[in-house]
XYZ file of C-alpha atoms in Angstrom:
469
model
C -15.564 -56.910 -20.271
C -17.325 -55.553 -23.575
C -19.747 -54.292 -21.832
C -17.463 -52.029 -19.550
C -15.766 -51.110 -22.687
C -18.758 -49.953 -24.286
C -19.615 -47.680 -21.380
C -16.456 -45.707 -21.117
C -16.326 -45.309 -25.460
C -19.990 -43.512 -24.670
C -18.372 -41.112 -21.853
C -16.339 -39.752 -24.697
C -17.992 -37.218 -26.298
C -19.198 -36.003 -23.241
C -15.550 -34.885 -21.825
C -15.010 -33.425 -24.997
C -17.809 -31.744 -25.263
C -17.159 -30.327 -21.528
C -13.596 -29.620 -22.680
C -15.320 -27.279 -25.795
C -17.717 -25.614 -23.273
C -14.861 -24.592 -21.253
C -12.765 -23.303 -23.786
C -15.802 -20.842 -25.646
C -16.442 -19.693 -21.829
C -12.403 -18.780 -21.201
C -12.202 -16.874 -24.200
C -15.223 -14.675 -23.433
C -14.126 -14.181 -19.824
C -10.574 -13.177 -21.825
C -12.646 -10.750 -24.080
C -14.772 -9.072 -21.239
C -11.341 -8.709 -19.378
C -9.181 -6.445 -22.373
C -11.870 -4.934 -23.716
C -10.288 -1.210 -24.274
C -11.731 1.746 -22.389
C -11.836 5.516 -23.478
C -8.776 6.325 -21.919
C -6.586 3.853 -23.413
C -8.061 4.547 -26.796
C -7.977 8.162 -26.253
C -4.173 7.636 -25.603
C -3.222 5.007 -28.279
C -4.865 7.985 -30.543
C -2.969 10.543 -29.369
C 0.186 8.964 -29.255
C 0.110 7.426 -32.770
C 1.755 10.017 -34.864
C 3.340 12.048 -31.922
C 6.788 12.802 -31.932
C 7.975 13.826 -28.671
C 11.206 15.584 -29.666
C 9.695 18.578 -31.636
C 7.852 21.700 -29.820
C 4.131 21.081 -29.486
C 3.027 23.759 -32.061
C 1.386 22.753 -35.470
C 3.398 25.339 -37.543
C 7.257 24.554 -37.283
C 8.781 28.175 -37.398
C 6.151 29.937 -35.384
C 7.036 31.934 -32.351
C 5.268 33.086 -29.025
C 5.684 29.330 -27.412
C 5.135 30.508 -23.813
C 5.619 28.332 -20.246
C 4.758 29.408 -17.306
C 6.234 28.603 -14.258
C 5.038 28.757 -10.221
C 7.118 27.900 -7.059
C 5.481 26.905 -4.555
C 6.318 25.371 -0.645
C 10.210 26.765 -1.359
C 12.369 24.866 1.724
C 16.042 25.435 2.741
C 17.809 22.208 2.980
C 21.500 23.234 3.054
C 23.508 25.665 2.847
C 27.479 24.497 2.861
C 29.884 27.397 3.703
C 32.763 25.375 2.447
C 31.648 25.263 -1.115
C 29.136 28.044 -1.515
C 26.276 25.548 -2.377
C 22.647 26.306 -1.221
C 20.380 23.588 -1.183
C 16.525 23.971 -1.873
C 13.406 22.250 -2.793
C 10.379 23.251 -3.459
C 7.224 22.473 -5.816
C 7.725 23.212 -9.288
C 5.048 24.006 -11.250
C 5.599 24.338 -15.154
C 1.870 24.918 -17.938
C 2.086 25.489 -21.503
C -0.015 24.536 -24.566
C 0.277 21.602 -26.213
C -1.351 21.894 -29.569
C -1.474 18.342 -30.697
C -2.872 16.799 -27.482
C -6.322 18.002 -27.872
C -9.342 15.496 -28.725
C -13.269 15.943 -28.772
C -14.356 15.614 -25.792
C -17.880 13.587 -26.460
C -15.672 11.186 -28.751
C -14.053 9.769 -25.860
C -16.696 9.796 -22.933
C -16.885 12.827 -22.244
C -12.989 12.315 -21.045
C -12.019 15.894 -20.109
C -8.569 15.033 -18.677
C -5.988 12.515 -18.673
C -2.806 11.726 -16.830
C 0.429 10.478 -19.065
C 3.955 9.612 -17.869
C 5.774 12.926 -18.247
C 8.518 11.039 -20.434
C 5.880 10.118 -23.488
C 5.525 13.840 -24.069
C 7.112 16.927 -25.012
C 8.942 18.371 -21.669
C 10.045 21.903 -21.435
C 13.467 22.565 -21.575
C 14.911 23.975 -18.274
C 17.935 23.497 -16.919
C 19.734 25.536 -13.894
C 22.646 27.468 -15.021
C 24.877 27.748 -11.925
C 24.263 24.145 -10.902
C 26.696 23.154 -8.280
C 28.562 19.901 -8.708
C 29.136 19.427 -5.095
C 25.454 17.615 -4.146
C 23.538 16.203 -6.525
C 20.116 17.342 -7.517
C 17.005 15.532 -7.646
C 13.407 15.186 -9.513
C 10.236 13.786 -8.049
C 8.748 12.652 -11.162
C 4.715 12.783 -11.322
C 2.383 12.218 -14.310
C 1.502 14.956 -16.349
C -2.239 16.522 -16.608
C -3.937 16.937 -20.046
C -6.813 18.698 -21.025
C -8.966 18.012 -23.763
C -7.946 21.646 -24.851
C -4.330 20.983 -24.755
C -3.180 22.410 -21.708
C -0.505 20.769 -19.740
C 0.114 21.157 -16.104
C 2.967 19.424 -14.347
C 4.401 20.116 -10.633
C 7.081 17.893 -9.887
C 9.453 18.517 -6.565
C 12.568 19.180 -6.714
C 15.797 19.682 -4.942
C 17.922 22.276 -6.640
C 22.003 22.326 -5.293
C 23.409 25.949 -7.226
C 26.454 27.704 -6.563
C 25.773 30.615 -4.123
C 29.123 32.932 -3.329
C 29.182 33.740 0.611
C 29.751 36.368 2.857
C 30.401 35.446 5.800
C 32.202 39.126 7.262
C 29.531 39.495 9.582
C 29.443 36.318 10.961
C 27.255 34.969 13.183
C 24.762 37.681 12.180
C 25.082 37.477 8.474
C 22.530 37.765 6.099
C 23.159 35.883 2.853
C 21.539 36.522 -0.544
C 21.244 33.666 -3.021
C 20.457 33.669 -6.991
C 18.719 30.610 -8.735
C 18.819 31.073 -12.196
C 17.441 28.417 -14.968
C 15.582 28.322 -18.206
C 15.889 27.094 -21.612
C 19.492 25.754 -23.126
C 19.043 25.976 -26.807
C 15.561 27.493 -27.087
C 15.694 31.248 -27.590
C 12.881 33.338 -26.441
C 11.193 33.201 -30.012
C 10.685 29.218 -29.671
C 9.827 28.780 -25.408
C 9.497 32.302 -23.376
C 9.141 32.512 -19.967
C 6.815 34.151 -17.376
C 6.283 33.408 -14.132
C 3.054 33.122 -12.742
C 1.512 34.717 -16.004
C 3.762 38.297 -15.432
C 6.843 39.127 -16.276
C 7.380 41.626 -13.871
C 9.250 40.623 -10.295
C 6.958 38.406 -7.958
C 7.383 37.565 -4.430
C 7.107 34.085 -3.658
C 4.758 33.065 -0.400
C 7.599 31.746 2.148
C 5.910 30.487 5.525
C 7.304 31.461 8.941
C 9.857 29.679 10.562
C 7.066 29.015 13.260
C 4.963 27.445 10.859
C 7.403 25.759 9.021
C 7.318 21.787 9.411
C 10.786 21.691 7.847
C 12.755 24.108 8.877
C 16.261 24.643 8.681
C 17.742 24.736 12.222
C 20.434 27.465 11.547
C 19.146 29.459 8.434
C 15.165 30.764 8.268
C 14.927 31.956 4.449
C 13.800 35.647 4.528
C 12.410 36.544 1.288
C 12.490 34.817 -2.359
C 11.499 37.328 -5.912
C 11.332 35.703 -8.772
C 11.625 37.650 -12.209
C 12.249 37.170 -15.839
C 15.830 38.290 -17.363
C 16.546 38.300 -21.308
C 20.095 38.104 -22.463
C 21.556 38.633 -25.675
C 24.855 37.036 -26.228
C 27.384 37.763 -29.179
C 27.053 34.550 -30.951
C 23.281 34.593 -31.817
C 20.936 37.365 -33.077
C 17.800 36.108 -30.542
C 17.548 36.751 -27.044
C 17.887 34.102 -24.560
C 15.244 34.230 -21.127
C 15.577 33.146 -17.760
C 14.207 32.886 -14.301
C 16.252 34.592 -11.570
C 14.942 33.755 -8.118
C 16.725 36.106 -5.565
C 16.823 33.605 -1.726
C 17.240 36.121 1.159
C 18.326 34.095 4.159
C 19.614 34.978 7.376
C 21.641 32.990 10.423
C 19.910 31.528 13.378
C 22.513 33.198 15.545
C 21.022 32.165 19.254
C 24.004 29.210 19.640
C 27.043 31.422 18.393
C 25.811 34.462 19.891
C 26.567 32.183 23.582
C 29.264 30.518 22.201
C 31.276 32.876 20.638
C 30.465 36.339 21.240
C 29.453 36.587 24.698
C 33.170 34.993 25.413
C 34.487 37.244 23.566
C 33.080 40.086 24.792
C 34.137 38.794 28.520
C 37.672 38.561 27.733
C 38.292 41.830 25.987
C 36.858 43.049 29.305
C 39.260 41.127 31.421
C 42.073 41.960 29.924
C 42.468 45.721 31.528
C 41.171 44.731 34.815
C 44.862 43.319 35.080
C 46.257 46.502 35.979
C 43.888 46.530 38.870
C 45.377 43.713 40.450
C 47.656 43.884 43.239
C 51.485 44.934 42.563
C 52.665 41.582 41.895
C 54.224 40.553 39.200
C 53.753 36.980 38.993
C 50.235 37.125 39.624
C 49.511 39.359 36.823
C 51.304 37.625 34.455
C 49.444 34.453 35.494
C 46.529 36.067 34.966
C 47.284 37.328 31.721
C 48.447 34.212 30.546
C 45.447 32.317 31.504
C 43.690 34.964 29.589
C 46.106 33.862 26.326
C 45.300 30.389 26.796
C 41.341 31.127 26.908
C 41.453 33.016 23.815
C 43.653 30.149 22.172
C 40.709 27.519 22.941
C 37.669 29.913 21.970
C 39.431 30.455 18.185
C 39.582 26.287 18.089
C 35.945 26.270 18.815
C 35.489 28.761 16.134
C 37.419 26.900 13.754
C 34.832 24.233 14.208
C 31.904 26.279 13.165
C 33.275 28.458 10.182
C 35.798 26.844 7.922
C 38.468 28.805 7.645
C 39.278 28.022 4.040
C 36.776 30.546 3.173
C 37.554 33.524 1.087
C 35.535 36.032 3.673
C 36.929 36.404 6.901
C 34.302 37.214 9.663
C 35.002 40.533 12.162
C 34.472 38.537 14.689
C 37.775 36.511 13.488
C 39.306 39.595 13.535
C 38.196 40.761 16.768
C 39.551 37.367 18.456
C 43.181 38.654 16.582
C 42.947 42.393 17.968
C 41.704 41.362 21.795
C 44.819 38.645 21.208
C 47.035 41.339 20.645
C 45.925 43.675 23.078
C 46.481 40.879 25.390
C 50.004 40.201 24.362
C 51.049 43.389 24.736
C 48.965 44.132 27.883
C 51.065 41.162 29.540
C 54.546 43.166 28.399
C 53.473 46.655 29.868
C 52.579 44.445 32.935
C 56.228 43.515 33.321
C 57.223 46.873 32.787
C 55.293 48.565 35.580
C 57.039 45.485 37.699
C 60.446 46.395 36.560
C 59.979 49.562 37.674
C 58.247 48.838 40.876
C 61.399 47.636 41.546
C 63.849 50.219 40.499
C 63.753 52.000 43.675
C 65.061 48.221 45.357
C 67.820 48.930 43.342
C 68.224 52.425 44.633
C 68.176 53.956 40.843
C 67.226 57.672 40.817
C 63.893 58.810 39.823
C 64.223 60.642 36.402
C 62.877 64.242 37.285
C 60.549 64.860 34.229
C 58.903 61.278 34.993
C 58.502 62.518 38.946
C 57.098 65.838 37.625
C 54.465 63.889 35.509
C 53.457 60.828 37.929
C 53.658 62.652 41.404
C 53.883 66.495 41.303
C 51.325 66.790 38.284
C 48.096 67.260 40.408
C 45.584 67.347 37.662
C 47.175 63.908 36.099
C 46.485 62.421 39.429
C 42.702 64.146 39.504
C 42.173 62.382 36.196
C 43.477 59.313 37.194
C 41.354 59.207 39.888
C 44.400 59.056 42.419
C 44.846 60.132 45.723
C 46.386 63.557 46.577
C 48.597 62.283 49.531
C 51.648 61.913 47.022
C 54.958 61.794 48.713
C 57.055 65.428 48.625
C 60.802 65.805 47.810
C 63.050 66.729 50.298
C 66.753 67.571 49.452
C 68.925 64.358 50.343
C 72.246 66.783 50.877
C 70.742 68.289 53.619
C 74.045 69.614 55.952
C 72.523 67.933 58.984
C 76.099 67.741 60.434
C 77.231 71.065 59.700
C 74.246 72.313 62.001
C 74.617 69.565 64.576
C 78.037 71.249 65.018
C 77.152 74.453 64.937
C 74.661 73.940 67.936
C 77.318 71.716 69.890
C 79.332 74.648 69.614
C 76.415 77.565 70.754
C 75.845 75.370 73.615
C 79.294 74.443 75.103
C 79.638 78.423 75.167
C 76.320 78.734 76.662
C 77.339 76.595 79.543
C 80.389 79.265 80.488
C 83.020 76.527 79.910
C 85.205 78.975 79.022
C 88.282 78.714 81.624
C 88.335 74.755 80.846
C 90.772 73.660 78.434
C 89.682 74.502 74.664
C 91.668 71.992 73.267
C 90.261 69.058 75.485
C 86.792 70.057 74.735
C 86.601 71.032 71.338
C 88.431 67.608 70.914
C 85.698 65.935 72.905
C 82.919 67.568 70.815
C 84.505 66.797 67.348
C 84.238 63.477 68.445
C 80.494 64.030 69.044
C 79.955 65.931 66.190
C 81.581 63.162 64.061
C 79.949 60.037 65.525
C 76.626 62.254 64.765
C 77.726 62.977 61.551
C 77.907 59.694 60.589
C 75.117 58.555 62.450
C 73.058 61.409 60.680
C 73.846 60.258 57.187
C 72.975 56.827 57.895
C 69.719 58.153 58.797
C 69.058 60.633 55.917
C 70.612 57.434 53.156
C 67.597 55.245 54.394
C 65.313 57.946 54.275
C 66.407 58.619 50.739
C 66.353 55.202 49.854
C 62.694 54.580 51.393
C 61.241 57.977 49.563
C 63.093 56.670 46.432
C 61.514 53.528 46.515
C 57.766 55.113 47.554
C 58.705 57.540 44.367
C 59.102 54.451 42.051
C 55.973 52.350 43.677
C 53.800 55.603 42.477
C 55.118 55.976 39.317
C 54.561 52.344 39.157
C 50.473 52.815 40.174
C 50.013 55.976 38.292
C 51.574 54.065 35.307
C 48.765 51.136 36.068
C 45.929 53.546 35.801
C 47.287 55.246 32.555
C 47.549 51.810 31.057
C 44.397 50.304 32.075
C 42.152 53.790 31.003
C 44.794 53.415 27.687
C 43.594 49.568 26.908
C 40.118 50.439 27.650
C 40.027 52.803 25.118
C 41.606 50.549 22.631
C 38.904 47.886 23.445
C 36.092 50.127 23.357
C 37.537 51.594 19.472
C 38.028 47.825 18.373
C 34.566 47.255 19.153
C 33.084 50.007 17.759
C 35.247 49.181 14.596
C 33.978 45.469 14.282
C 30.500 46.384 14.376
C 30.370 49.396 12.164
């Protein structure tokens, strides 16, 4: 028992000593581990006594701070008709000269650059002036590039929503023109200019071709962008103020609405003289011209759908739909008046003579009309058909040598003739009337078709012409 006792009070200082070894090993491993690089003493240095709030210059009140700024990759993301808002991103590429980020270079490693989170430094101020509140815009935050000289380079993306007013007159085959405009808040020009890509003069920013374009809008392909510096003076402070415009040139992928919308329309104006070409019936054409009405009702819903029509622009083509819809309505009315009098001569009403003299007896109206000669002529309908039928009962009863048979007896006999002719002569002649009076009316009828359909033609064709001039 003493003896095992004795054994373990030896193992002792062995574990402990173990447990020491352990320990001084641990703590070197520790040491090896944290042991501080260039870089993170070449950043604990530089931001020890920098204050990120102030303009990187050494000399508070000096001027000439400069930033320079590069788009780059520019791609339409939206563009919202209801609320004038263009959508783009694009990269953003901003350098200046930071005067108290600068270090010597063999102190460090020969460390020539170094990447810090952009919110440890001094960021230039830019913010976009006509900024829409309608979609939110966004920042793709990277670290920021320093040189052992102080020059900074950072090229964030972002997506930009701004305020762009519309036209939208010439819809579907409108080309809009958008203006970006940001800079510095409360900087003047004195304390953070601008220039864009070194110049101050306009640029023209590289834009790919729809073709080549990975992400491409599907209904606007931007045209052209120019960028250029603008410096405004306002009344409240003696220094200019500077600020990057970027003009957006887009234009309307107009391949679905040009099927959708146009082509119908086009169609229908088309249609709607062809009515007076259609047979004399009154019921048909006003079928037809109501179907016509009802087609024109359902391509202005479908239009509805693709341009809001809250908009303060309206498109031509709007009001081409309006003028074709009128030209309809009152196509379908003159249709029901060439009808009505169709049907005049039914109702045995005379033919006014001036409106005979222009429809029938006017042969160069009909030339131009391109109708036929074989018009119907006017005969008298007081002809004295009786009073000759008499008169050559009379030449031949004496022709016969009746005269020794009683003269009372036969002139009797032939007044009875002569009146049952009479009256079967006027019958004839008052149908004869009545059918020329109704041929009369059917031709004023089709020469008043052909003067109306050349007439609506001609109204078509102007309201064209109008719309797309």
């Amino acid at each position: 028992m003493v003896g095992s006792m004795g054994s373990n009070s030896s193992s002792w200082p062995k574990i402990f000593l173990g447990i020491y070894i352990l320990s001084i090993l641990s703590s070197a491993a520790g040491q090896y581990v944290f042991t501080e690089n260039d870089e993170d003493r070449l950043y604990k240095d530089m931001m020890k006594y920098y204050v990120k709030s102030s303009r990187p210059v050494l000399v508070s009140n000096s001027t000439g701070f400069n930033v320079d700024l590069v788009f780059s990759n520019p791609r339409l993301e939206l563009l919202e008709t209801s609320t004038d808002t263009m959508t783009i991103s694009f990269y953003h590429l901003m350098t200046w000269q930071d005067a108290r980020l600068q270090w010597n270079v063999s102190e460090y490693g020969n460390l020539k650059t170094i990447r810090v989170p952009p919110d440890s430094i001094w960021m230039p101020e830019m913010e976009v002036f006509n900024v829409s509140p309608f979609h939110p815009s966004s920042t793709m935050v990277s670290n920021v590039l320093v040189s052992s000289t102080g020059f900074v380079t950072y090229m964030p993306t972002k997506t930009i929503s701004f305020y762009c007013p519309l036209d939208l007159s010439k819809f579907p085959y409108d080309t809009q023109t958008c203006v970006l405009k940001m800079g510095p808040w409360t900087y003047s020009s004195l304390h953070q200019n601008i220039t864009y890509h070194g110049k101050t003069e306009p640029q023209n920013i590289f834009v790919e071709e729809p073709g080549y374009s990975t992400g491409a809008h599907p209904q606007w392909t931007i045209d052209k962008m120019v960028a250029f510096i603008q410096h405004t003076k306002y009344q409240c402070c003696p220094d200019s103020y500077v600020n990057l415009a970027v003009n957006i040139t887009v234009s309307r992928v107009a391949s679905y609405y040009r099927l959708a919308l146009v082509g119908p329309s086009v169609f229908l104006a088309i249609l709607i003289p062809v009515v007076f070409l259609l047979p004399p019936d009154q019921t048909s054409r006003t079928n037809y011209g109501m179907l016509l009405l009802m087609t024109m009702t359902v391509m202005l819903i479908v239009f509805q759908e693709a341009v809001p029509f809250d908009h303060a622009t309206i498109p031509v083509i709007v009001v081409f739909y309006f003028a074709i819809f009128v030209l309809q309505f009152f196509s379908i009315l003159c249709c029901v008046l060439t009808g009505n009098l169709r049907h005049r001569g039914a109702r045995r009403k005379p033919l006014p003579a001036w409106l005979g003299s222009l429809c029938i007896q006017s042969r160069g109206l009909r030339r131009c009309l391109c109708l036929d000669s074989n018009f119907p002529v006017f005969q008298e309908p007081d002809t004295p058909m009786n009073i000759r039928l008499l008169e050559e009962s009379q030449d031949l009863a004496q022709d016969t040598g009746l005269d020794n048979v009683d003269i009372a007896v036969t002139e009797e006999h032939f007044r009875d003739v002569a009146n049952n002719t009479k009256i079967m002569a006027g019958k004839v002649i008052r149908e004869s009337t009545y059918e020329k009076l109704a041929r009369d009316w059917q031709e004023v009828g089709r020469c008043l078709d052909r003067i109306f359909f050349l007439l609506f033609l001609l109204l078509i064709i102007i309201v064209a012409l109008s719309t797309v001039l």
